[in-house]
PDB file of C-alpha atoms in Angstrom:
ATOM      1  CA  MET A   1      52.949 179.426 132.495  1.00  0.00           C
ATOM      2  CA  ALA A   2      52.798 177.147 135.498  1.00  0.00           C
ATOM      3  CA  SER A   3      54.932 174.027 135.693  1.00  0.00           C
ATOM      4  CA  ASP A   4      53.471 170.522 135.528  1.00  0.00           C
ATOM      5  CA  GLY A   5      54.184 169.971 139.219  1.00  0.00           C
ATOM      6  CA  CYS A   6      52.239 173.093 140.162  1.00  0.00           C
ATOM      7  CA  CYS A   7      49.271 172.062 137.992  1.00  0.00           C
ATOM      8  CA  LEU A   8      49.309 168.574 139.505  1.00  0.00           C
ATOM      9  CA  PHE A   9      49.360 170.056 143.008  1.00  0.00           C
ATOM     10  CA  LEU A  10      46.364 172.275 142.239  1.00  0.00           C
ATOM     11  CA  GLU A  11      44.440 169.366 140.696  1.00  0.00           C
ATOM     12  CA  ILE A  12      45.043 167.299 143.852  1.00  0.00           C
ATOM     13  CA  ILE A  13      43.869 170.163 146.103  1.00  0.00           C
ATOM     14  CA  ILE A  14      40.728 170.543 143.974  1.00  0.00           C
ATOM     15  CA  ALA A  15      40.222 166.742 144.056  1.00  0.00           C
ATOM     16  CA  ILE A  16      40.325 166.830 147.859  1.00  0.00           C
ATOM     17  CA  LEU A  17      37.751 169.630 148.013  1.00  0.00           C
ATOM     18  CA  LEU A  18      35.476 168.438 145.180  1.00  0.00           C
ATOM     19  CA  PRO A  19      36.590 165.095 143.695  1.00  0.00           C
ATOM     20  CA  PRO A  20      34.686 165.116 140.375  1.00  0.00           C
ATOM     21  CA  LEU A  21      35.959 168.601 139.534  1.00  0.00           C
ATOM     22  CA  GLY A  22      39.591 167.536 139.867  1.00  0.00           C
ATOM     23  CA  VAL A  23      39.021 164.539 137.596  1.00  0.00           C
ATOM     24  CA  PHE A  24      37.063 166.707 135.148  1.00  0.00           C
ATOM     25  CA  LEU A  25      39.962 169.164 134.871  1.00  0.00           C
ATOM     26  CA  HIS A  26      42.388 166.317 134.212  1.00  0.00           C
ATOM     27  CA  TYR A  27      40.351 164.082 131.846  1.00  0.00           C
ATOM     28  CA  GLY A  28      37.345 166.045 130.574  1.00  0.00           C
ATOM     29  CA  CYS A  29      33.622 165.588 130.982  1.00  0.00           C
ATOM     30  CA  CYS A  30      32.674 162.343 129.265  1.00  0.00           C
ATOM     31  CA  SER A  31      35.543 160.116 130.363  1.00  0.00           C
ATOM     32  CA  LEU A  32      35.213 156.883 132.279  1.00  0.00           C
ATOM     33  CA  GLU A  33      37.330 158.266 135.118  1.00  0.00           C
ATOM     34  CA  PHE A  34      34.976 161.223 135.535  1.00  0.00           C
ATOM     35  CA  CYS A  35      31.879 158.993 135.621  1.00  0.00           C
ATOM     36  CA  ILE A  36      33.472 156.689 138.213  1.00  0.00           C
ATOM     37  CA  SER A  37      34.455 159.701 140.303  1.00  0.00           C
ATOM     38  CA  VAL A  38      30.902 161.105 140.230  1.00  0.00           C
ATOM     39  CA  LEU A  39      29.433 157.722 141.172  1.00  0.00           C
ATOM     40  CA  LEU A  40      31.858 157.172 144.047  1.00  0.00           C
ATOM     41  CA  THR A  41      31.341 160.713 145.331  1.00  0.00           C
ATOM     42  CA  ILE A  42      27.573 160.174 145.337  1.00  0.00           C
ATOM     43  CA  LEU A  43      28.049 156.926 147.274  1.00  0.00           C
ATOM     44  CA  GLY A  44      30.454 158.561 149.713  1.00  0.00           C
ATOM     45  CA  TYR A  45      32.780 161.536 149.818  1.00  0.00           C
ATOM     46  CA  ILE A  46      35.861 159.621 151.029  1.00  0.00           C
ATOM     47  CA  PRO A  47      35.768 156.919 148.291  1.00  0.00           C
ATOM     48  CA  GLY A  48      35.280 159.635 145.667  1.00  0.00           C
ATOM     49  CA  MET A  49      38.199 161.613 147.024  1.00  0.00           C
ATOM     50  CA  ILE A  50      40.497 158.568 147.158  1.00  0.00           C
ATOM     51  CA  TYR A  51      39.628 157.586 143.592  1.00  0.00           C
ATOM     52  CA  ALA A  52      40.051 161.136 142.306  1.00  0.00           C
ATOM     53  CA  ILE A  53      43.542 161.408 143.771  1.00  0.00           C
ATOM     54  CA  TYR A  54      44.377 157.954 142.391  1.00  0.00           C
ATOM     55  CA  ALA A  55      43.051 158.821 138.930  1.00  0.00           C
ATOM     56  CA  ILE A  56      44.961 162.105 138.801  1.00  0.00           C
ATOM     57  CA  THR A  57      48.292 160.790 140.047  1.00  0.00           C
ATOM     58  CA  VAL A  58      48.493 157.178 138.814  1.00  0.00           C
ATOM     59  CA  VAL A  59      46.322 156.683 135.719  1.00  0.00           C
ATOM     60  CA  SER A  60      47.909 158.132 132.577  1.00  0.00           C
ATOM     61  CA  PRO A  61      45.469 159.655 130.075  1.00  0.00           C
ATOM     62  CA  GLU A  62      48.056 159.345 127.295  1.00  0.00           C
ATOM     63  CA  ARG A  63      48.051 155.550 127.571  1.00  0.00           C
ATOM     64  CA  HIS A  64      44.310 155.434 126.876  1.00  0.00           C
ATOM     65  CA  ARG A  65      44.543 157.935 124.031  1.00  0.00           C
ATOM     66  CA  ARG A  66      47.244 155.860 122.348  1.00  0.00           C
ATOM     67  CA  ASP A  67      45.117 152.705 122.599  1.00  0.00           C
ATOM     68  CA  TYR A  68      42.027 154.310 121.071  1.00  0.00           C
ATOM     69  CA  TYR A  69      43.447 156.714 118.507  1.00  0.00           C
ATOM     70  CA  GLU A  70      46.328 154.793 116.965  1.00  0.00           C
ATOM     71  CA  PRO A  71      45.526 153.632 113.444  1.00  0.00           C
ATOM     72  CA  ILE A  72      45.386 149.925 112.881  1.00  0.00           C
ATOM     73  CA  VAL A  73      48.147 148.888 110.524  1.00  0.00           C
ATOM     74  CA  ALA A  74      47.125 146.076 108.221  1.00  0.00           C
TER      75      ALA A  74
END
């Protein structure tokens, strides 16, 4: 099995070549990050690439999952 660093490196290389694909591999199809990446790539390749690298390296998907899937304690 590949290490996390190797997977991150491959996701960044894919994000440079095809930005929405890199974000799709990291977050899935119907995520907000993927939709933003598709929109920015349609508007221009460079903004899509910059956002894809940002979304893969900086934005943590676990933080969003915790916010949405934690039960509300009454």
